[in-house]
Amino acid sequence: MEEPVQVGPWAAEAFVDYERLLKIFGAKPLTDAEVSHLERLAGGSHLMLRRRVFYSHRDLDVFLSMYEAGYRCALYTGRGPSGSTHLGHILPWIFTRWLQERLGLDLFFQMTDDEKFLHEERLELSESNSYAYENALDLIALGFNREKTHIIIDTEDIGYLYSIAVRIAKKITYSVQKATFGFDDSTNVGLIFYPVLQMAVSFLPTELYGEETYVLIPAGIDQDPYWRIARDLARSLGYPKPSQIHNKLLPGLGPEGKMSSSKPETAVYTTDPPEVGARKIMRAFTGGQPTVEMQKRLGGNPDRCSVYKMYEMIFEDDDGRLRERYLSCRSGALLCGDCKAELASRVQRFLREFQEKRERARDYVEMYLLRTKFEAPKRR
Ligand code: TYM
């Protein structure tokens, strides 16, 4: 019997069989034609597309056609503010920012302080709410456009979502929620309702603009279950189906698992002092051999290496250099210590520069909040 797949909104492995996942989820692999179409509209390419870090989708082709035909379009993504932001979280945001800039689109960004309060035993609501503001600094530090980026904080902006949410909720049974999210009789009822709010944001732009708006959601594949239901219901509620483009998950720095807040020692946080970030990289688990002699003789395995993945998915833009790194790891010419040291210095520089921008962002958070720009939609 095949092993069950541990990927969903509240659990995920790192070196996942992504092809199998697609079959189970029923999403489509991104084709060369779709990538070229997006690159043509964007007027350039992004490493996460070229390398299929973003590797699958639902109706990306429809979204791109609608965009090209001049229909109103928007981006939507989000964050569950349960603590500090790590490099895995910002991976989809880096790409989303590129999409925003290249396609000139508004971004709706949901901070689910309710979700994390309901899910994490340890968290008070005041804590997840204040993390929403802290995590917003990370988003802003990435350079999102102030006029075009609209942050929604669930517990504060519920008036924007509630009338959409109840109309969704009425169409979803408990058995569908159980089957989709793995809930059982011990799950608190807040968490059983919560997914409806994450779905609701995909319909919000249509309400706010007062016209059909085609929404693209760039996010990790772990978030896909929400969109399966949202897409099934969209037309019956009078909205276009939201499209998705899914990223693979950045592995943590330990022997297994995605980079995750539940394993803080294997995650590099944007708030880690730069030298701490560098030290975490130097201690990372790699795909290398146990000894230098064996590494030289047998070579390493970059395909199972958290350090190589970090280069591939975020930190090495140059395809030629990445290829060289891959081959010299395989051949044993590159030793893990050297490979890590180079990444550590890039991560250290990244954190230093990022943290300066992050601090400056404190002055601007207000300007990114949805409520400072839009009235709540009228109830339909
Ligand atoms: P959260 O806070 O768990 O994750 C935020 C975003 O980061 C992605 N992600 C990763 N991507 C690559 N590598 C990793 N190791 C990694 N870990 C997390 C997630 O897929 C996500 O895109 N329920 C959501 C919040 C949310 C949301 C949304 C996310 C509300 N609306 C719309 C995406 C799109 C959550 O808790 O995300």
XYZ file of C-alpha atoms and ligand atoms in Angstrom:
417
model
C 0.000 0.000 0.000
C 1.253 3.509 -0.790
C 2.171 5.789 2.112
C -0.380 8.545 2.749
C 0.855 11.959 1.620
C 1.582 14.318 4.496
C 0.886 17.604 2.773
C -1.958 19.888 3.625
C -2.447 23.169 5.388
C -1.353 21.858 8.781
C 1.290 19.238 7.911
C 3.983 18.796 5.329
C 7.086 16.856 4.465
C 9.883 18.443 2.447
C 11.223 16.025 -0.139
C 7.734 15.253 -1.287
C 6.796 13.210 -4.314
C 5.360 16.265 -6.021
C 4.124 14.381 -9.062
C 2.117 12.015 -6.942
C 0.736 14.928 -5.003
C -0.591 16.469 -8.198
C -2.416 13.294 -9.064
C -3.995 13.144 -5.635
C -4.898 16.847 -5.595
C -5.953 16.893 -9.251
C -3.874 19.974 -10.139
C -1.935 20.257 -13.409
C 1.826 20.394 -13.902
C 2.994 23.690 -15.362
C 3.842 23.188 -19.035
C 6.569 24.925 -21.034
C 3.842 26.660 -23.060
C 2.230 28.094 -19.914
C 5.563 29.256 -18.559
C 6.371 30.957 -21.893
C 2.962 32.617 -21.932
C 3.484 34.040 -18.454
C 7.044 35.104 -19.281
C 5.831 36.863 -22.415
C 3.191 38.809 -20.487
C 5.654 39.536 -17.684
C 8.376 40.603 -20.098
C 10.984 38.396 -18.456
C 11.607 35.201 -16.556
C 11.939 34.333 -12.888
C 14.149 31.621 -11.444
C 11.212 30.097 -9.595
C 9.385 29.612 -12.880
C 12.366 28.431 -14.938
C 13.267 25.844 -12.301
C 9.680 24.873 -11.614
C 9.840 25.882 -7.974
C 6.373 27.008 -8.994
C 5.470 23.774 -10.659
C 1.751 23.270 -10.896
C -1.465 25.174 -11.266
C -5.191 25.300 -11.665
C -6.434 27.395 -14.582
C -3.328 29.557 -14.869
C -3.999 29.470 -18.616
C -7.497 30.871 -18.078
C -6.144 33.614 -15.829
C -3.485 34.610 -18.357
C -6.011 34.719 -21.206
C -8.358 36.883 -19.169
C -5.493 39.172 -18.210
C -4.446 39.454 -21.835
C -7.996 40.154 -22.922
C -8.138 43.091 -20.524
C -10.435 41.680 -17.826
C -9.910 42.891 -14.305
C -7.433 40.640 -12.482
C -5.837 40.513 -9.031
C -3.424 38.467 -6.937
C -4.214 36.889 -3.580
C -1.980 35.219 -1.025
C -1.521 35.180 2.741
C 0.098 34.198 5.990
C -0.972 32.490 9.190
C 0.789 34.683 11.767
C 1.886 32.167 14.389
C 5.388 33.523 14.917
C 8.283 35.013 13.021
C 8.515 34.698 9.265
C 11.054 32.257 7.812
C 12.619 31.919 4.377
C 10.040 29.311 3.351
C 7.212 31.791 3.898
C 8.820 34.518 1.868
C 9.541 32.186 -1.043
C 6.037 32.547 -2.569
C 5.975 36.237 -1.647
C 9.175 36.914 -3.599
C 7.500 35.478 -6.667
C 4.218 37.253 -5.936
C 6.036 40.567 -5.770
C 7.581 39.865 -9.156
C 4.122 39.084 -10.557
C 2.718 42.262 -9.055
C 5.442 44.390 -10.553
C 5.490 42.724 -13.960
C 1.734 42.413 -14.440
C 0.809 45.608 -12.585
C -1.714 43.836 -10.371
C -3.260 44.574 -7.004
C -2.467 42.045 -4.288
C -4.896 41.063 -1.537
C -2.952 39.615 1.374
C -4.744 37.809 4.202
C -3.345 37.611 7.742
C -5.187 34.771 9.460
C -4.681 35.634 13.107
C -7.943 33.750 13.792
C -6.686 30.543 12.139
C -3.466 30.460 14.123
C -5.211 31.282 17.395
C -7.655 28.432 16.771
C -4.976 25.993 15.701
C -2.139 26.635 18.134
C -2.829 25.724 21.731
C -0.029 28.027 22.981
C -1.220 31.215 21.233
C -3.414 33.942 22.687
C -5.442 35.933 20.177
C -3.542 39.085 21.089
C -0.312 37.293 20.156
C -1.384 36.037 16.744
C -2.820 39.492 16.087
C 0.441 41.214 16.916
C 2.355 38.699 14.761
C 0.084 39.774 11.895
C 1.595 43.257 12.147
C 5.120 41.894 12.614
C 4.768 39.593 9.596
C 3.410 42.497 7.553
C 6.834 44.116 7.948
C 8.362 41.158 6.111
C 5.933 41.555 3.281
C 6.616 45.256 2.989
C 10.391 44.737 3.204
C 10.151 42.637 0.039
C 9.152 45.767 -1.851
C 5.437 45.340 -2.538
C 3.741 48.352 -4.051
C 2.050 50.466 -1.384
C -0.932 51.551 -3.478
C -1.520 48.092 -4.896
C -1.105 45.907 -1.799
C -4.023 45.424 0.567
C -3.543 43.554 3.833
C -6.625 42.059 5.490
C -6.347 41.058 9.139
C -9.129 38.585 9.809
C -10.116 39.542 13.352
C -10.099 43.257 12.529
C -11.467 43.242 8.996
C -14.117 40.562 9.304
C -16.740 42.990 7.975
C -15.132 42.702 4.550
C -15.433 38.935 4.552
C -18.375 37.843 6.607
C -21.205 38.166 4.111
C -19.160 36.287 1.518
C -18.142 33.716 4.115
C -21.656 32.808 5.255
C -22.776 32.351 1.670
C -19.880 29.938 1.160
C -20.441 28.225 4.506
C -24.050 27.397 3.711
C -22.864 25.273 0.798
C -20.250 23.237 2.648
C -21.154 20.280 4.825
C -19.214 19.038 7.805
C -18.437 15.837 5.951
C -16.741 17.802 3.147
C -14.682 19.750 5.710
C -13.666 16.510 7.413
C -12.670 14.836 4.167
C -10.775 17.873 2.882
C -8.954 19.037 5.992
C -8.801 15.892 8.114
C -10.951 17.312 10.915
C -12.522 14.955 13.427
C -14.902 15.123 16.368
C -12.247 16.638 18.602
C -11.581 19.605 16.278
C -12.803 22.895 17.702
C -15.677 24.419 15.736
C -13.744 27.598 15.036
C -11.260 25.656 12.991
C -14.062 23.875 11.171
C -15.462 27.253 10.057
C -12.115 28.938 9.430
C -11.421 27.582 5.887
C -14.442 29.488 4.658
C -12.678 32.761 5.476
C -9.597 31.767 3.537
C -11.838 30.935 0.582
C -13.783 34.190 0.959
C -10.801 36.389 0.082
C -10.621 34.804 -3.356
C -14.045 36.348 -4.059
C -13.501 39.653 -2.283
C -11.926 41.548 -5.224
C -15.072 40.982 -7.309
C -17.136 42.539 -4.513
C -14.782 45.450 -3.933
C -14.405 46.396 -7.580
C -18.033 45.673 -8.402
C -17.010 43.669 -11.457
C -15.914 40.109 -12.214
C -12.298 39.885 -11.139
C -10.040 36.984 -12.076
C -7.851 36.079 -9.150
C -4.539 34.220 -9.198
C -3.294 32.700 -5.953
C 0.461 32.050 -5.772
C 1.064 29.867 -2.709
C 2.605 26.648 -1.446
C 0.974 23.428 -2.593
C 0.049 22.785 1.069
C -2.679 25.438 0.751
C -4.368 23.772 -2.205
C -7.262 22.081 -0.342
C -8.946 25.454 0.220
C -9.058 26.261 -3.472
C -10.499 22.931 -4.475
C -13.675 23.781 -2.575
C -13.643 27.489 -3.480
C -13.414 26.612 -7.157
C -16.279 24.119 -6.942
C -18.544 26.751 -5.422
C -17.411 29.897 -7.232
C -19.838 29.995 -10.143
C -22.857 29.085 -8.029
C -22.066 32.128 -5.861
C -21.592 34.421 -8.845
C -17.781 34.633 -8.905
C -15.106 33.545 -11.377
C -13.161 30.483 -10.262
C -9.887 31.538 -8.640
C -6.736 30.246 -10.376
C -3.681 28.947 -8.567
C 0.010 28.567 -9.127
C 1.676 26.296 -6.564
C 5.201 26.304 -5.206
C 7.173 23.408 -3.828
C 8.208 23.646 -0.189
C 11.640 24.819 0.836
C 13.156 22.074 3.005
C 14.208 22.819 6.556
C 17.878 22.619 7.500
C 17.437 19.315 9.351
C 17.463 15.812 7.862
C 13.808 15.964 6.905
C 10.697 18.109 6.744
C 9.820 21.413 5.135
C 11.125 24.620 6.680
C 8.541 25.061 9.376
C 7.871 27.134 12.473
C 7.244 23.898 14.332
C 10.982 23.136 14.024
C 12.595 26.523 14.739
C 16.172 25.204 14.822
C 15.873 24.129 11.182
C 14.426 27.435 9.964
C 16.142 30.713 9.131
C 13.905 33.525 10.313
C 13.964 36.974 8.753
C 14.473 38.291 12.271
C 17.457 36.053 13.100
C 20.562 38.138 13.747
C 22.557 37.712 10.504
C 25.324 35.758 12.220
C 22.764 33.395 13.774
C 21.276 32.778 10.314
C 24.763 32.043 9.002
C 25.469 29.673 11.879
C 22.244 27.745 11.189
C 23.374 27.251 7.603
C 26.790 26.021 8.727
C 25.037 23.406 10.876
C 22.613 22.337 8.150
C 22.096 18.736 7.201
C 23.356 18.206 3.654
C 23.248 15.545 0.975
C 26.988 15.018 1.515
C 28.923 11.931 2.598
C 29.944 11.390 6.233
C 33.638 12.075 5.558
C 35.644 14.321 3.230
C 37.397 11.288 1.790
C 34.057 9.629 0.925
C 32.673 12.874 -0.473
C 35.665 13.175 -2.821
C 35.321 9.565 -3.907
C 31.537 9.180 -4.115
C 30.219 12.745 -4.502
C 27.181 14.218 -2.762
C 23.475 14.207 -3.494
C 22.244 17.757 -4.209
C 18.730 16.470 -4.852
C 18.337 15.644 -1.152
C 20.312 18.562 0.206
C 18.700 21.462 2.062
C 21.698 23.698 1.272
C 21.588 23.053 -2.462
C 17.812 23.577 -2.457
C 18.304 26.954 -0.837
C 20.550 27.986 -3.732
C 18.211 26.508 -6.295
C 14.945 27.885 -4.935
C 16.046 31.361 -3.755
C 19.688 32.354 -3.622
C 21.296 31.530 -7.000
C 19.817 33.411 -9.912
C 22.471 32.323 -12.407
C 21.463 29.031 -14.066
C 25.004 28.299 -15.260
C 26.503 28.678 -11.799
C 23.763 26.568 -10.278
C 24.451 23.798 -12.771
C 28.159 23.984 -12.014
C 27.428 23.664 -8.312
C 25.207 20.656 -8.961
C 27.807 18.867 -11.049
C 30.744 19.595 -8.792
C 28.757 18.347 -5.791
C 27.901 15.143 -7.665
C 31.501 14.622 -8.727
C 32.860 15.170 -5.226
C 34.892 18.235 -6.218
C 32.765 20.516 -4.034
C 32.851 19.881 -0.301
C 29.853 20.610 1.914
C 31.828 22.942 4.190
C 32.692 25.230 1.278
C 29.229 25.081 -0.200
C 27.673 25.956 3.162
C 30.136 28.765 3.861
C 29.231 30.482 0.615
C 25.512 30.174 1.295
C 26.015 31.342 4.884
C 27.638 34.540 3.667
C 24.835 35.163 1.134
C 22.183 34.541 3.785
C 23.999 36.810 6.214
C 24.122 39.637 3.666
C 20.476 39.044 2.750
C 19.393 39.223 6.407
C 21.377 42.378 7.046
C 19.844 44.215 4.101
C 16.380 42.778 4.672
C 16.319 43.789 8.320
C 17.099 47.404 7.473
C 14.139 47.491 5.104
C 12.023 45.650 7.637
C 12.660 48.296 10.299
C 11.874 51.110 7.873
C 8.609 49.347 7.021
C 7.230 50.131 10.501
C 6.503 53.646 9.277
C 4.382 52.410 6.403
C 2.322 49.467 7.692
C -0.885 51.503 7.963
C -0.716 52.412 4.297
C -0.844 48.759 3.315
C -4.011 47.939 5.228
C -7.071 47.193 3.124
C -9.308 49.172 5.466
C -7.446 52.392 4.782
C -8.349 52.149 1.079
C -11.613 50.271 0.581
C -15.083 50.446 2.112
C -16.472 47.059 3.184
C -18.623 45.649 0.355
C -22.381 46.060 0.672
C -24.242 42.889 1.593
C -25.790 41.185 -1.453
P 1.453 29.933 6.288
O 1.668 31.070 7.195
O 1.601 28.542 6.813
O 2.402 30.060 5.028
C 2.489 31.258 4.270
C 2.876 30.894 2.856
O 4.142 30.251 2.851
C 4.060 28.995 2.209
N 5.028 28.128 2.883
C 6.129 27.682 2.274
N 6.561 27.824 1.005
C 7.739 27.236 0.695
N 8.466 26.522 1.576
C 8.072 26.340 2.855
N 8.805 25.631 3.707
C 6.838 26.942 3.257
N 6.139 26.981 4.415
C 5.048 27.719 4.168
C 2.617 28.560 2.360
O 2.256 27.632 1.369
C 1.908 29.897 2.188
O 1.784 30.213 0.817
N -3.556 29.448 5.986
C -2.406 30.153 5.451
C -2.604 31.670 5.379
C -3.363 32.107 4.167
C -2.957 31.929 2.828
C -3.999 32.497 2.039
C -1.812 31.369 2.252
C -4.574 32.758 4.152
N -4.967 32.999 2.878
C -3.894 32.496 0.647
C -1.727 31.367 0.867
C -2.774 31.920 0.073
C -1.166 29.852 6.271
O -1.248 29.509 7.421
O 0.019 30.078 5.590
